[in-house]
Amino acid sequence: MTLYSCCLILLLFTWNTAAYGPNQRAQKKGDIILGGLFPIHFGVAAKDQDLKSRPESVECIRYNFRGFRWLQAMIFAIEEINSSPTLLPNMTLGYRIFDTCNTVSKALEATLSFVAQNKIDSLNLDEFCNCSEHIPSTIAVVGATGSGISTAVANLLGLFYIPQVSYASSSRLLSNKNQFKSFLRTIPNDEHQATAMADIIEYFRWNWVGTIAADDDYGRPGIEKFREEAEERDICIDFSELISQYSDEEEIQQVVEVIQNSTARVIVVFSSGPDLEPLIKEIVRRNITGKIWLASEAWASSSLIAMPEFFRVIGSTIGFALKAGQIPGFREFLQKVHPKKSTNNGFAKEFWEETFNCYLPDGSKNSQASTSFHKGHEEGLGAGNGTAAFRPPCTGDENITSVETPYMDYTHLRISYNVYLAVYSIAHALQDIYTCTPGKGLFTNGSCADIKKVEAWQVLKHLRHLNFTNNMGEQVDFDEFGDLVGNYSIINWHLSPEDGSVVFEEVGHYNVYAKKGERLFINENKILWSGFSKEVPFSNCSRDCLPGTRKGIIEGEPTCCFECVDCPDGEYSDETDASACDKCPEDYWSNENHTSCIPKQIEFLSWTEPFGIALTLFAVLGIFLTSFVLGVFTKFRNTPIVKATNRELSYLLLFSLLCCFSSSLFFIGEPQNWTCRLRQPAFGISFVLCISCILVKTNRVLLVFEAKIPTSLHRKWWGLNLQFLLVFLCTFVQIVICVIWLYTAPPSSYRNHELEDEIIFITCHEGSLMALGFLIGYTCLLAAICFFFAFKSRKLPENFNEAKFITFSMLIFFIVWISFIPAYASTYGKFVSAVEVIAILAASFGLLACIFFNKVYIILFKPSRNTIEEVRCSTAAHAFKVAARATLRRSNVSRKRSNSLGGSTGSTPSSSISSKSNHEDPFPLPASAERQRQQQRGCKQKVSFGSGTVTLSLSFEEPQKNAMANRNAKRRNSLEAQNSDDSLMRHRALLPLQ
């Protein structure tokens, strides 16, 4: 039974070996065997299997020069390790390398060879089978290229825990260790590449893109990760299509139609070169230009796509490339390849034929095979100079450096270096096993594996704990997912001016170790768009919203399609495509373009503005005029006019007017806390002091003239001290109101933002409007009382008292302050202060003009009226008027009474003073002579009544006689006042009625 099993397994192995003949593998014996999977061809020939006969293995077509260079990198690394005296000394590494033809089926076919050999070794049939050609088990596999192929291979190798180290499979699905237990790689995960793509789009401020992905385990996960990153950055995707190298023509046409009709200019492509090639050919046929291609690492430097004839369509490609490495001596090794020298490399013969477009004369079969390969190559790469029907024989003396192929492009070793690093990773894992010290190993009880009988799972264990420094001085260790974290170079496709070939210009890099926001670096000066332009193309659904605007949503459209809406007042945006406008700080406002915030305009009643200057000038004018009047009154203080107007109260009244004019200045300028607390009390107290003086003075004069006899009681009651006391009491009430106000709710400076958006009004917050109302109300109450007394005093002697003018001044005062209330309530900002200043100045000027200007005019311009005789005459005339009215009233009453009794005639009063009724002087004197006569002899007044006019004359003798006459008159008047109201008239004058 055991012999039967041995023969069965050998038969299986023999079949598998037959399927891979000598020309379809690279193989070399060694103590430890490494497997390799490389895409020596881009695909397989389509063949209809009708199953009428035994199915044959499909034929690989379209030679891949880069794939052969990757294979050479593995062989070079193994030979370098074998020749190293320090790495795995006394041990030889062998290899078995197969062509995957970039398909899953061929890759699995090769993988079965590795697995079958391992199963033969696990049966330990050496004692039954004397196999001289026995090859040791494959303890690790380097490969494969595509993520879809590696996924299939990893599933199979994972069953037997055979470590697989890929050099180009970057799908993030392969990081799942629950599914792919034995998979590791020396290429970064696509997750970082997808993030880098989104960062590039965000860097160039694009937000409207299309996506194309290969329909495999590489393209689908990669583009899905990109969608997640794009959504976080508000990048919209216009279309998303899947492609494959096996897609039929109709599917390709449909994808091209979508690309042609899309407004998105940026197209993100997660695909390999073979999968993308059919699509690019159709786009080139239709000459669809103006697109920007963002290429993933798998095709960014693909020789299938980076061809001069495609450049007019894909010349704006920006792609990702792995960080290039350095492999010393690799260039010389590549140049040494030769079919006769490379006896262990079965792919060398075909490489030579494809490179020089000839055939090696080993038989018709090989010649035909070479013709088939050339035909595929003509269709794919176009790297041949013969025809598909005939190739000349190769001489063997051809110079490999004379032909330009991707095989000799060793300037940027990226995938080749990953292959080199993968081989060294396995070698260092074996070195760790080789140098393991018992008791410090990774296995049970610290045991070590036997390097001579090492198994694949033991190598896998050491690979997971690997840590070494590569030839470039970098630390190499696989993370928990079996990945190596690496950086990307960013390349831009340029057209070489020397030979017209496509060259990859490095224009930046992406550092996955850096902080977010600092990972991407791009040198825009090196980028050429469409091969010649420096201007960054536009790929947005809507035009950029300029600073000062924001993006507005359009219903039914993606978020990247928007309209630009101006920022409202008070908000700004200082960046392009702002999603929302930012509010300005409280003390700032948006400028005219809404691109920034500027300090709000500060407004108050300033000293420097025209309105403030005008009010200040008027206040100063009021102070000057008041000071001038005070000076006049002080200079002429002994004149009758000044004495008759109560000199001391006039001084106090003028002082209060000075305070009134001065208090208006507190309302001008920037309000401060102290000015706010001072201005209203200053205004209120000043005006109350002024009104109190007028009230006391008016009431005193009225009482004196209305009193029949000014007794000593009147003189005592209305003495100077009592007058000042009354003024003080009236003012003290206002002071109490102000003190209570300042204590309970003191005014303060206030920055008002609510009245106008663009302006900050610095005003005074009064603290309590009720207190302000009490202050003004009390002032108006005193003014009303004063108006009442002034109105009653309007007929007092004109020269002696200004009752009429006081009445008029009080009318002005009431008009001003009644108008002030609605004006104060309806204005805002600095105009509130202006209204109050105007009211203060108007009321102050009214009081000053009405009370004092007439007297100043008489004092300065009519000195003849500022005499004691003029004052006495005016006073006596008033007394006669009062007595005459009283006499006439009693006479009329007596007449009516006599008429009722019997019609008796009334007596006519007589006077010792000559009088005339309704007659003119027959010999009138000139006006100057008459005035001089009156000044010398007395005064002459006319008193008009309802029933006639009385002309009376009073003469004044020498001062001594006048004094004696006055004393006698007062004595007689005092006695006669007790009997009748007309006694004064009988003693002073005789008033005949007309």
mmCIF file of C-alpha atoms in Angstrom, residues 590-704:
data_model
loop_
_atom_site.group_PDB
_atom_site.id
_atom_site.type_symbol
_atom_site.label_atom_id
_atom_site.label_comp_id
_atom_site.label_asym_id
_atom_site.label_seq_id
_atom_site.Cartn_x
_atom_site.Cartn_y
_atom_site.Cartn_z
ATOM 1 C CA SER A 590 -17.341 92.726 7.932
ATOM 2 C CA ASN A 591 -15.737 94.887 5.297
ATOM 3 C CA GLU A 592 -17.430 95.783 2.042
ATOM 4 C CA ASN A 593 -16.382 92.530 0.340
ATOM 5 C CA HIS A 594 -17.026 90.400 3.446
ATOM 6 C CA THR A 595 -13.503 88.992 3.209
ATOM 7 C CA SER A 596 -12.358 90.114 6.645
ATOM 8 C CA CYS A 597 -13.495 91.858 9.769
ATOM 9 C CA ILE A 598 -12.600 95.436 10.477
ATOM 10 C CA PRO A 599 -13.096 97.307 13.740
ATOM 11 C CA LYS A 600 -16.531 98.794 14.011
ATOM 12 C CA GLN A 601 -16.821 102.527 13.677
ATOM 13 C CA ILE A 602 -16.820 104.148 17.093
ATOM 14 C CA GLU A 603 -19.304 106.980 17.336
ATOM 15 C CA PHE A 604 -19.915 109.539 20.027
ATOM 16 C CA LEU A 605 -20.372 113.281 20.102
ATOM 17 C CA SER A 606 -16.748 114.114 19.397
ATOM 18 C CA TRP A 607 -14.924 117.355 19.942
ATOM 19 C CA THR A 608 -13.482 117.169 16.446
ATOM 20 C CA GLU A 609 -16.584 116.571 14.335
ATOM 21 C CA PRO A 610 -18.383 119.632 12.914
ATOM 22 C CA PHE A 611 -21.478 119.125 15.026
ATOM 23 C CA GLY A 612 -19.439 118.808 18.208
ATOM 24 C CA ILE A 613 -17.344 121.836 17.282
ATOM 25 C CA ALA A 614 -20.489 123.916 16.649
ATOM 26 C CA LEU A 615 -22.014 122.970 19.982
ATOM 27 C CA THR A 616 -18.749 123.655 21.740
ATOM 28 C CA LEU A 617 -18.529 127.079 20.129
ATOM 29 C CA PHE A 618 -22.065 127.916 21.209
ATOM 30 C CA ALA A 619 -21.296 126.783 24.762
ATOM 31 C CA VAL A 620 -18.135 128.870 24.818
ATOM 32 C CA LEU A 621 -20.092 131.794 23.382
ATOM 33 C CA GLY A 622 -22.646 131.398 26.167
ATOM 34 C CA ILE A 623 -19.894 131.338 28.773
ATOM 35 C CA PHE A 624 -18.322 134.423 27.226
ATOM 36 C CA LEU A 625 -21.595 136.367 27.063
ATOM 37 C CA THR A 626 -22.485 135.407 30.617
ATOM 38 C CA SER A 627 -19.051 136.436 31.814
ATOM 39 C CA PHE A 628 -19.422 139.690 29.895
ATOM 40 C CA VAL A 629 -22.797 140.412 31.536
ATOM 41 C CA LEU A 630 -21.333 139.541 34.908
ATOM 42 C CA GLY A 631 -18.483 141.919 34.237
ATOM 43 C CA VAL A 632 -20.886 144.699 33.223
ATOM 44 C CA PHE A 633 -22.979 144.158 36.327
ATOM 45 C CA THR A 634 -19.890 144.153 38.484
ATOM 46 C CA LYS A 635 -18.570 147.368 36.972
ATOM 47 C CA PHE A 636 -21.925 149.137 37.165
ATOM 48 C CA ARG A 637 -22.935 147.529 40.428
ATOM 49 C CA ASN A 638 -23.880 150.884 42.052
ATOM 50 C CA THR A 639 -26.159 152.052 39.286
ATOM 51 C CA PRO A 640 -29.923 152.109 39.900
ATOM 52 C CA ILE A 641 -30.682 149.410 37.313
ATOM 53 C CA VAL A 642 -28.284 146.912 38.897
ATOM 54 C CA LYS A 643 -29.423 147.788 42.402
ATOM 55 C CA ALA A 644 -33.092 147.616 41.471
ATOM 56 C CA THR A 645 -32.673 144.057 40.081
ATOM 57 C CA ASN A 646 -31.368 142.662 43.357
ATOM 58 C CA ARG A 647 -27.666 142.808 42.726
ATOM 59 C CA GLU A 648 -26.618 139.783 44.815
ATOM 60 C CA LEU A 649 -29.219 137.452 43.321
ATOM 61 C CA SER A 650 -28.237 138.656 39.867
ATOM 62 C CA TYR A 651 -24.644 137.653 40.551
ATOM 63 C CA LEU A 652 -25.771 134.218 41.715
ATOM 64 C CA LEU A 653 -28.066 133.918 38.706
ATOM 65 C CA LEU A 654 -25.221 134.721 36.321
ATOM 66 C CA PHE A 655 -22.990 132.201 38.098
ATOM 67 C CA SER A 656 -25.659 129.534 37.670
ATOM 68 C CA LEU A 657 -25.897 130.382 33.964
ATOM 69 C CA LEU A 658 -22.144 129.942 33.698
ATOM 70 C CA CYS A 659 -22.598 126.507 35.252
ATOM 71 C CA CYS A 660 -25.418 125.720 32.813
ATOM 72 C CA PHE A 661 -23.294 126.586 29.777
ATOM 73 C CA SER A 662 -20.332 124.724 31.225
ATOM 74 C CA SER A 663 -22.390 121.589 32.030
ATOM 75 C CA SER A 664 -23.181 121.190 28.334
ATOM 76 C CA LEU A 665 -19.493 120.522 27.687
ATOM 77 C CA PHE A 666 -19.694 117.302 29.743
ATOM 78 C CA PHE A 667 -21.962 115.877 27.029
ATOM 79 C CA ILE A 668 -19.296 116.297 24.342
ATOM 80 C CA GLY A 669 -16.373 113.887 23.921
ATOM 81 C CA GLU A 670 -16.048 110.162 24.526
ATOM 82 C CA PRO A 671 -18.242 109.225 27.455
ATOM 83 C CA GLN A 672 -16.335 107.963 30.451
ATOM 84 C CA ASN A 673 -17.777 106.666 33.674
ATOM 85 C CA TRP A 674 -16.917 109.861 35.525
ATOM 86 C CA THR A 675 -18.354 112.157 32.833
ATOM 87 C CA CYS A 676 -21.529 110.078 32.686
ATOM 88 C CA ARG A 677 -21.970 110.414 36.444
ATOM 89 C CA LEU A 678 -21.188 114.116 36.447
ATOM 90 C CA ARG A 679 -23.024 115.565 33.478
ATOM 91 C CA GLN A 680 -26.668 115.010 34.449
ATOM 92 C CA PRO A 681 -26.252 116.162 38.065
ATOM 93 C CA ALA A 682 -24.234 119.181 36.863
ATOM 94 C CA PHE A 683 -26.947 120.100 34.378
ATOM 95 C CA GLY A 684 -29.784 119.532 36.861
ATOM 96 C CA ILE A 685 -28.230 121.393 39.782
ATOM 97 C CA SER A 686 -27.138 124.313 37.575
ATOM 98 C CA PHE A 687 -30.610 124.824 36.158
ATOM 99 C CA VAL A 688 -32.323 124.479 39.527
ATOM 100 C CA LEU A 689 -29.947 127.066 40.951
ATOM 101 C CA CYS A 690 -30.767 129.371 38.043
ATOM 102 C CA ILE A 691 -34.556 128.909 38.281
ATOM 103 C CA SER A 692 -34.424 129.261 42.078
ATOM 104 C CA CYS A 693 -32.722 132.640 41.781
ATOM 105 C CA ILE A 694 -35.300 133.853 39.271
ATOM 106 C CA LEU A 695 -38.142 132.509 41.390
ATOM 107 C CA VAL A 696 -36.977 134.146 44.600
ATOM 108 C CA LYS A 697 -36.221 137.446 42.938
ATOM 109 C CA THR A 698 -39.518 137.574 41.045
ATOM 110 C CA ASN A 699 -41.581 136.586 44.056
ATOM 111 C CA ARG A 700 -39.829 139.146 46.275
ATOM 112 C CA VAL A 701 -40.502 142.014 43.888
ATOM 113 C CA LEU A 702 -44.074 140.911 43.431
ATOM 114 C CA LEU A 703 -44.726 140.799 47.155
ATOM 115 C CA VAL A 704 -43.143 144.188 47.703
#
